[in-house]
Coordinates of C-alpha atoms and ligand atoms in Angstrom, one line a residue:
M1 CA 0.0 0.0 0.0
L2 CA 1.3 3.5 -0.9
R3 CA 1.9 6.0 1.9
G4 CA 3.4 9.5 1.9
P5 CA 3.6 11.9 -1.0
A6 CA 3.0 9.4 -3.8
H7 CA -0.2 8.2 -2.1
T8 CA -1.3 11.9 -1.7
I9 CA -0.6 12.6 -5.4
I10 CA -2.6 9.5 -6.5
R11 CA -5.4 10.3 -4.0
N12 CA -5.6 14.0 -5.1
S13 CA -5.6 13.0 -8.8
S14 CA -8.4 10.5 -8.2
L15 CA -10.3 13.1 -6.3
I16 CA -9.9 15.7 -9.2
S17 CA -11.0 13.1 -11.8
N18 CA -14.0 12.2 -9.6
I19 CA -15.0 15.9 -9.4
L20 CA -14.5 16.4 -13.1
L21 CA -16.6 13.2 -13.8
R22 CA -19.4 14.4 -11.5
K23 CA -19.3 17.9 -13.2
K24 CA -19.4 16.2 -16.6
V25 CA -22.3 14.1 -15.6
T26 CA -24.3 17.0 -14.2
M27 CA -23.6 19.1 -17.3
S28 CA -24.4 16.4 -19.8
R29 CA -27.6 15.1 -17.9
Q30 CA -30.9 17.0 -18.4
I31 CA -32.2 17.6 -14.8
H32 CA -35.9 18.0 -15.4
S33 CA -38.1 15.1 -16.6
R34 CA -39.5 15.2 -20.1
R35 CA -43.0 15.3 -18.7
I36 CA -42.5 19.0 -17.7
E37 CA -40.7 20.0 -20.9
G38 CA -42.0 23.3 -22.2
L39 CA -44.5 23.7 -19.3
D40 CA -42.6 26.1 -17.1
K41 CA -44.5 29.3 -18.0
N42 CA -47.8 29.9 -16.3
I43 CA -50.1 32.8 -17.0
W44 CA -51.4 33.0 -13.2
V45 CA -48.0 33.1 -11.8
E46 CA -46.8 35.7 -14.2
F47 CA -49.8 38.1 -13.9
T48 CA -50.5 37.6 -10.3
Q49 CA -46.9 38.9 -9.7
L50 CA -47.3 41.9 -12.1
A51 CA -50.6 42.8 -10.3
A52 CA -48.8 42.6 -6.9
D53 CA -45.8 44.7 -8.1
H54 CA -48.1 47.6 -9.2
S55 CA -50.8 49.6 -7.5
V56 CA -53.8 48.5 -9.5
V57 CA -57.5 47.8 -9.9
N58 CA -57.5 44.0 -10.3
L59 CA -60.0 42.5 -12.7
G60 CA -57.4 39.8 -13.5
Q61 CA -57.5 36.4 -11.8
G62 CA -60.8 34.8 -11.1
F63 CA -61.5 35.4 -7.4
P64 CA -64.0 37.5 -5.5
D65 CA -62.7 40.5 -3.7
F66 CA -65.6 40.1 -1.3
S67 CA -66.0 37.6 1.6
P68 CA -67.8 34.2 1.5
P69 CA -71.2 34.2 3.1
N70 CA -71.3 34.4 6.9
F71 CA -72.9 30.9 7.3
L72 CA -69.9 29.4 5.6
K73 CA -67.3 31.4 7.5
D74 CA -69.1 30.6 10.8
A75 CA -69.2 26.9 9.9
F76 CA -65.4 27.1 9.3
T77 CA -64.8 28.7 12.7
R78 CA -66.9 26.1 14.4
A79 CA -65.0 23.3 12.6
V80 CA -61.6 24.8 13.7
N81 CA -62.8 25.3 17.3
G82 CA -64.4 22.0 17.4
D83 CA -63.0 18.6 16.5
F84 CA -62.0 18.9 12.9
N85 CA -58.4 19.6 13.0
Q86 CA -56.9 16.2 12.3
Y87 CA -56.9 14.0 9.3
T88 CA -60.2 12.6 7.9
R89 CA -61.0 10.0 5.3
A90 CA -58.6 10.3 2.4
F91 CA -61.1 10.4 -0.4
G92 CA -63.4 12.9 1.3
H93 CA -64.6 13.9 4.7
P94 CA -67.8 11.7 5.2
P95 CA -70.3 14.6 5.9
L96 CA -69.0 16.2 2.6
V97 CA -69.1 13.1 0.3
N98 CA -72.7 12.4 1.8
I99 CA -74.1 15.8 1.0
L100 CA -72.4 16.0 -2.4
A101 CA -73.8 12.6 -3.4
K102 CA -77.3 13.7 -2.2
F103 CA -77.0 17.1 -3.9
F104 CA -75.6 16.0 -7.1
G105 CA -77.7 12.9 -7.1
K106 CA -80.8 15.1 -7.3
L107 CA -79.5 17.3 -10.1
L108 CA -78.2 14.4 -12.2
E109 CA -81.3 12.2 -11.3
Q110 CA -78.8 9.5 -10.5
D111 CA -78.1 7.5 -7.5
I112 CA -74.7 8.3 -6.4
E113 CA -72.8 6.2 -3.9
P114 CA -70.9 8.8 -1.6
F115 CA -67.9 6.6 -0.7
T116 CA -67.1 5.2 -4.2
E117 CA -68.5 7.7 -6.6
V118 CA -67.4 11.1 -5.1
L119 CA -63.7 12.1 -4.5
V120 CA -62.9 15.3 -2.7
T121 CA -59.8 17.0 -4.0
V122 CA -57.6 20.0 -3.4
G123 CA -59.7 22.4 -5.5
A124 CA -61.2 21.5 -8.8
Y125 CA -57.6 21.8 -10.1
E126 CA -56.6 18.5 -8.3
A127 CA -59.7 16.8 -9.6
L128 CA -58.5 17.6 -13.2
F129 CA -55.0 16.4 -12.4
C130 CA -56.1 13.1 -11.1
F131 CA -58.3 12.6 -14.2
F132 CA -55.4 13.1 -16.6
Q133 CA -53.0 11.1 -14.6
A134 CA -55.3 8.3 -13.9
L135 CA -56.8 7.9 -17.4
I136 CA -54.5 9.3 -20.0
D137 CA -51.6 7.2 -21.4
D138 CA -48.8 8.0 -23.7
E139 CA -50.1 9.1 -27.1
D140 CA -53.7 9.1 -26.1
E141 CA -55.5 12.0 -27.7
V142 CA -57.4 14.4 -25.7
I143 CA -59.8 16.8 -27.4
I144 CA -59.8 20.3 -25.9
I145 CA -62.3 23.1 -27.0
E146 CA -60.7 26.5 -27.5
P147 CA -60.6 28.9 -25.6
F148 CA -59.8 26.6 -22.6
F149 CA -58.7 27.0 -19.1
D150 CA -55.0 26.7 -19.5
C151 CA -54.2 23.7 -17.2
Y152 CA -56.1 21.2 -19.4
E153 CA -53.2 21.3 -22.0
S154 CA -50.4 21.2 -19.5
M155 CA -52.0 18.4 -17.4
A156 CA -52.7 16.4 -20.6
R157 CA -49.2 16.7 -21.7
M158 CA -47.7 15.9 -18.3
A159 CA -49.7 12.6 -18.5
G160 CA -48.0 11.9 -21.8
G161 CA -51.3 12.7 -23.8
H162 CA -51.6 14.5 -27.0
P163 CA -54.1 17.5 -27.0
V164 CA -56.2 17.9 -30.1
Y165 CA -57.7 21.4 -30.3
I166 CA -61.1 22.4 -31.8
P167 CA -61.9 26.1 -31.7
L168 CA -65.3 27.8 -31.0
H169 CA -65.9 29.9 -34.1
P170 CA -67.3 33.4 -33.5
K171 CA -70.2 34.2 -35.8
P172 CA -69.7 37.1 -38.2
E173 CA -70.5 40.5 -36.7
S174 CA -74.0 41.6 -37.1
G175 CA -74.0 45.1 -35.6
R176 CA -75.7 44.0 -32.5
L177 CA -73.9 43.2 -29.2
M178 CA -72.2 39.8 -29.5
T179 CA -72.7 37.3 -26.7
S180 CA -70.8 34.0 -25.9
A181 CA -73.7 32.1 -27.7
D182 CA -72.3 33.5 -30.9
W183 CA -69.2 31.3 -30.5
V184 CA -70.1 27.9 -31.8
L185 CA -68.5 24.5 -32.7
D186 CA -68.5 23.3 -36.3
P187 CA -70.1 19.9 -36.0
A188 CA -68.2 18.3 -39.0
E189 CA -64.9 19.7 -37.8
L190 CA -65.6 18.3 -34.2
A191 CA -66.6 14.9 -35.6
N192 CA -63.4 14.8 -37.5
K193 CA -61.3 15.2 -34.3
F194 CA -62.5 11.8 -33.0
N195 CA -60.5 8.7 -34.0
K196 CA -59.2 5.4 -32.6
R197 CA -56.6 7.2 -30.5
T198 CA -59.1 9.7 -28.8
K199 CA -59.3 8.8 -25.1
A200 CA -61.2 11.8 -23.7
I201 CA -62.9 15.2 -24.4
V202 CA -62.8 18.2 -22.1
I203 CA -65.9 20.3 -21.7
N204 CA -66.1 23.4 -19.6
T205 CA -69.5 25.0 -19.1
P206 CA -69.9 27.8 -18.2
N207 CA -66.5 28.4 -20.1
N208 CA -63.6 30.2 -18.8
P209 CA -62.7 32.8 -20.4
L210 CA -65.6 33.2 -22.8
G211 CA -68.6 32.6 -20.5
K212 CA -70.2 30.2 -23.1
V213 CA -72.9 28.1 -21.6
F214 CA -73.2 24.9 -23.8
N215 CA -76.9 24.2 -24.5
H216 CA -78.6 20.9 -24.6
E217 CA -78.2 20.5 -28.4
E218 CA -74.5 21.2 -28.3
L219 CA -73.9 18.8 -25.4
Q220 CA -76.0 16.1 -27.1
M221 CA -73.8 16.4 -30.2
I222 CA -70.8 16.0 -28.1
A223 CA -72.3 13.1 -26.1
D224 CA -73.2 11.2 -29.4
L225 CA -69.6 11.4 -30.5
C226 CA -68.3 10.1 -27.1
L227 CA -70.8 7.2 -27.3
K228 CA -70.0 6.4 -30.9
H229 CA -66.2 6.4 -30.4
N230 CA -66.2 5.1 -26.7
V231 CA -64.6 8.2 -25.4
L232 CA -64.4 9.5 -21.8
C233 CA -65.6 13.0 -20.9
I234 CA -64.4 15.3 -18.2
S235 CA -66.8 18.0 -17.5
D236 CA -65.5 21.0 -15.7
E237 CA -68.5 22.8 -14.2
V238 CA -67.0 25.0 -11.6
Y239 CA -69.2 27.9 -12.6
E240 CA -72.3 25.8 -12.6
W241 CA -74.4 28.2 -10.4
L242 CA -73.5 31.2 -12.4
V243 CA -75.7 31.2 -15.5
Y244 CA -77.4 34.3 -16.5
D245 CA -80.7 35.4 -18.2
A246 CA -82.8 32.6 -19.5
N247 CA -79.9 30.2 -19.9
R248 CA -79.7 27.0 -18.2
H249 CA -76.8 24.8 -17.0
V250 CA -77.0 21.4 -18.5
R251 CA -74.9 18.6 -17.0
I252 CA -73.5 16.4 -19.7
A253 CA -73.4 13.5 -17.2
S254 CA -77.3 13.6 -17.1
L255 CA -77.6 12.8 -20.9
P256 CA -78.4 9.3 -21.8
G257 CA -75.5 6.9 -21.6
M258 CA -73.1 9.7 -20.4
W259 CA -73.0 9.0 -16.6
E260 CA -71.0 5.9 -17.3
R261 CA -68.2 7.8 -19.1
T262 CA -68.2 11.2 -17.5
I263 CA -66.3 12.7 -14.5
T264 CA -68.0 15.9 -13.4
V265 CA -65.7 18.4 -11.6
G266 CA -66.8 21.1 -9.2
S267 CA -65.2 23.7 -6.9
A268 CA -66.4 24.9 -3.4
G269 CA -64.1 27.9 -4.0
K270 CA -66.3 29.1 -6.9
T271 CA -69.5 27.9 -5.5
F272 CA -69.2 29.6 -2.2
S273 CA -66.8 32.4 -3.2
A274 CA -64.0 31.0 -1.0
T275 CA -61.3 30.2 -3.6
G276 CA -58.5 30.1 -1.1
W277 CA -60.0 27.1 0.7
K278 CA -59.2 24.9 -2.3
V279 CA -61.9 22.3 -1.9
G280 CA -63.1 20.6 -5.1
W281 CA -64.6 17.3 -6.2
A282 CA -64.9 14.8 -8.9
I283 CA -68.2 12.8 -9.3
G284 CA -68.6 9.8 -11.6
P285 CA -69.1 6.1 -11.8
K286 CA -67.1 4.1 -9.3
D287 CA -65.1 2.1 -12.0
I288 CA -63.7 5.4 -13.1
I289 CA -63.4 7.2 -9.7
R290 CA -61.4 4.5 -8.2
H291 CA -58.5 5.3 -10.6
L292 CA -58.7 9.0 -9.7
Q293 CA -58.5 7.8 -6.0
T294 CA -55.3 6.0 -6.7
V295 CA -53.7 9.2 -8.0
H296 CA -55.1 11.2 -5.0
Q297 CA -53.8 8.7 -2.5
N298 CA -50.4 8.8 -4.0
S299 CA -50.2 12.6 -4.4
N300 CA -52.2 15.0 -2.1
Y301 CA -53.9 12.2 -0.2
H302 CA -56.1 14.6 1.7
C303 CA -57.8 18.0 1.7
A304 CA -58.1 20.2 4.8
T305 CA -60.6 18.7 7.2
A306 CA -62.0 21.9 8.6
A307 CA -62.6 23.3 5.1
Q308 CA -64.4 20.2 4.0
Q309 CA -66.7 20.3 7.2
A310 CA -67.6 23.9 6.5
V311 CA -68.4 23.2 2.8
A312 CA -70.5 20.3 3.8
E313 CA -72.5 22.4 6.2
G314 CA -72.7 25.0 3.4
F315 CA -74.3 22.3 1.0
V316 CA -76.6 21.1 3.6
K317 CA -77.9 24.6 4.0
E318 CA -78.3 25.2 0.2
F319 CA -80.0 21.8 -0.2
G320 CA -82.8 22.9 1.9
R321 CA -83.4 26.1 -0.2
L322 CA -82.3 25.2 -3.7
G323 CA -83.9 27.5 -6.1
A324 CA -85.4 29.6 -3.3
P325 CA -84.9 33.4 -3.2
D326 CA -82.9 33.2 -0.1
S327 CA -80.5 30.6 -1.6
Y328 CA -76.9 31.8 -1.7
F329 CA -76.6 30.4 -5.2
T330 CA -79.6 32.3 -6.4
N331 CA -78.4 35.5 -4.8
L332 CA -74.9 35.2 -6.2
R333 CA -76.1 34.6 -9.7
Q334 CA -78.4 37.6 -9.5
E335 CA -75.7 39.9 -8.1
L336 CA -73.2 38.8 -10.7
Q337 CA -75.6 39.3 -13.6
L338 CA -75.9 43.0 -12.5
K339 CA -72.1 43.3 -12.3
R340 CA -71.8 41.7 -15.8
D341 CA -74.3 44.1 -17.2
Q342 CA -72.5 47.1 -15.5
L343 CA -69.2 46.2 -16.9
A344 CA -70.5 45.4 -20.3
A345 CA -72.3 48.8 -20.4
C346 CA -69.3 50.6 -19.4
L347 CA -67.0 48.9 -21.9
T348 CA -69.6 49.6 -24.7
S349 CA -69.8 53.3 -23.6
V350 CA -66.0 53.7 -24.1
G351 CA -66.3 52.2 -27.5
L352 CA -65.1 48.7 -26.9
K353 CA -66.9 45.6 -28.0
P354 CA -67.6 43.2 -25.2
I355 CA -68.7 39.6 -25.8
V356 CA -71.5 39.3 -23.2
P357 CA -71.1 36.0 -21.3
E358 CA -74.0 33.7 -20.7
G359 CA -72.4 32.5 -17.5
G360 CA -69.3 32.5 -15.2
Y361 CA -67.0 35.1 -13.8
F362 CA -65.5 36.6 -17.0
L363 CA -66.1 38.8 -20.0
I364 CA -63.8 39.1 -23.0
V365 CA -63.4 42.2 -25.1
D366 CA -62.1 42.9 -28.5
I367 CA -59.2 45.4 -28.5
S368 CA -58.4 45.4 -32.2
A369 CA -59.7 48.9 -32.5
V370 CA -57.8 50.3 -29.6
K371 CA -55.0 52.7 -30.5
V372 CA -51.8 52.2 -28.2
D373 CA -48.2 52.7 -29.0
L374 CA -46.9 49.6 -27.2
P375 CA -43.3 49.6 -26.3
V376 CA -41.2 47.1 -28.3
S377 CA -40.9 43.8 -26.5
T378 CA -37.6 42.1 -25.9
D379 CA -39.4 38.8 -26.6
T380 CA -40.3 38.9 -30.2
E381 CA -42.6 36.0 -29.8
E382 CA -44.7 37.7 -27.1
P383 CA -48.4 37.8 -28.3
Y384 CA -49.9 41.3 -28.9
D385 CA -52.5 40.9 -26.0
Y386 CA -49.8 40.0 -23.4
R387 CA -47.9 43.1 -24.4
F388 CA -51.2 45.1 -24.3
V389 CA -52.1 43.8 -20.8
K390 CA -48.8 44.5 -19.4
W391 CA -49.0 48.1 -20.8
L392 CA -52.5 48.5 -19.2
I393 CA -51.1 47.4 -15.8
T394 CA -48.1 49.6 -15.8
N395 CA -49.7 52.7 -17.6
K396 CA -53.2 52.7 -16.4
G397 CA -53.3 50.6 -13.2
L398 CA -55.9 48.1 -14.6
V399 CA -55.2 44.3 -14.5
T400 CA -56.9 42.1 -17.1
I401 CA -55.7 38.8 -18.6
P402 CA -54.6 38.2 -22.2
V403 CA -57.0 35.8 -24.0
S404 CA -54.5 34.1 -26.2
A405 CA -53.3 32.3 -22.9
F406 CA -56.4 30.2 -23.4
Y407 CA -55.3 29.0 -26.8
S408 CA -53.0 26.4 -28.0
S409 CA -49.7 27.8 -29.6
E410 CA -50.9 26.8 -33.1
H411 CA -54.0 29.0 -32.7
K412 CA -52.8 31.9 -30.5
K413 CA -52.1 34.1 -33.4
G414 CA -55.8 34.3 -34.4
F415 CA -56.9 35.4 -30.9
E416 CA -54.4 38.1 -29.8
N417 CA -57.0 40.8 -29.9
F418 CA -59.0 39.9 -27.0
I419 CA -58.5 40.6 -23.2
R420 CA -60.5 39.1 -20.4
F421 CA -62.2 41.1 -17.5
C422 CA -63.1 39.4 -14.3
F423 CA -66.4 40.8 -12.8
V424 CA -66.7 38.9 -9.5
K425 CA -65.7 42.1 -7.7
E426 CA -67.2 44.6 -5.3
D427 CA -69.1 47.3 -7.0
S428 CA -66.5 49.9 -5.8
T429 CA -63.7 47.9 -7.6
L430 CA -65.7 47.9 -10.9
S431 CA -66.5 51.6 -10.5
K432 CA -62.7 52.2 -10.1
A433 CA -62.1 50.2 -13.3
E434 CA -64.9 52.2 -15.0
Q435 CA -63.3 55.4 -13.9
I436 CA -60.0 54.4 -15.5
L437 CA -61.7 53.4 -18.8
Q438 CA -63.7 56.7 -18.9
E439 CA -60.6 58.8 -18.3
W440 CA -58.8 56.9 -21.0
K441 CA -61.8 57.0 -23.3
S442 CA -60.8 60.2 -25.2
T443 CA -57.6 58.6 -26.4
L444 CA -58.8 55.1 -26.6
L445 CA -59.8 54.3 -30.1
T446 CA -58.5 54.7 -33.7
Q447 CA -60.5 57.3 -35.7
Ligands
LIG1 N1 -61.6 25.1 -13.8 C1 -61.9 26.3 -14.2 C2 -62.7 26.5 -15.5 C3 -61.5 27.4 -13.5 O1 -61.7 28.7 -14.0 C4 -60.7 27.2 -12.3 C5 -60.2 28.4 -11.6 N2 -59.7 29.4 -12.3 O2 -59.3 30.5 -11.7 C6 -58.3 31.3 -12.4 C7 -58.7 32.2 -13.4 O3 -59.2 31.8 -14.5 O4 -58.7 33.4 -13.2 C8 -60.5 25.9 -11.9 C9 -61.0 24.8 -12.5 C10 -59.7 25.6 -10.6 O5 -60.7 25.8 -9.4 P1 -60.1 25.5 -8.0 O6 -59.8 26.9 -7.5 O7 -61.3 24.9 -7.3 O8 -59.0 24.6 -8.0

């Protein structure tokens, strides 16, 4: 065995080669998994930060700037002060799955088994994640209707799936105020998207960002294709209680043959104006739900017990007064319809063209006629609406969201001229936004 200087030299040189080897390995090896390739940008992370960095009127992200109803907050306080601070059942706190099964069983006219056909998740977001992870395999095609809530694409991709996009086409302008009902699917184009590789289609009604409420006929057309091609459906219905005028919320799972192949997703955050609580659910037949349970038990496992208890109490209360004038769901819908009308009127009065939504939290506006000298962006690929919204935040103190964020990269270009306003805000917030728009009005439009 070598000792002394010779040993030291050999030891040092092997140490150095080890370090070099390790360095080489780290440099030549890609650290991130292929699953997340290209998914690092997120519209909510980017624009929430921008809003926080500036003093602004925030009509950006979809959350109420008012409180949840007192009965819900009181239930939460009771839960925390009582015995609801430890783990509960992983797939959903028993009082919550029981009332969700009863509530949605009535709405869907379907017997729902609370312990096998309802899964409580960390927001609707996790319900969506469980669906994609549990049911989508490499190369499975997932049909996504554009514009779409952005996470459908990234979740489908992370699962190895291949998103296939079908746009809603705006009807030609007719001089009257356009509504979200004027954006429609082309039946032949939709039928063409289904093939042997199609595993699932994503529905979102009322839709984010457009506010479209899919009517019975449109959903039946989709259902017929799902049945014909043996395709699953995930129906994101987080804005289900917010349907305005004479429109009606139709649940695709209630159409003949669809319960067996549909997962319906809901959100207590949107339902009770408590988005920070992050309680959501997936409802569907047990042979599908059990796969979502597998993902849930191996990822989040559990959703906060006190929040689940409070949401359960909220639903019990609403079940007793469903459709009645004192129902929270009825009141919120009426209030939001007034806010939608107020915002649409303001936008029209300054010369903009809102697309009046039939449901949901949001309203999109055509900005193609607005005259603004936007600064040149360092990112040459950045869509026009992103640059416009950034300018609006920094120069006018008003936050909105660029609509091209709700399109695939192949279709973004055609929809860079819309921005999204969120109207689930206090009247005082909407008035401040109105003031900004009115002051800006004189310089707003091209002659
Ligand atoms: N599904 C849709 C259609 C949503 O809009 C949301 C929440 N979106 O809010 C961000 C925005 O658009 O401004 C979700 C699912 C997620 O719901 P939850 O908060 O319950 O996870």
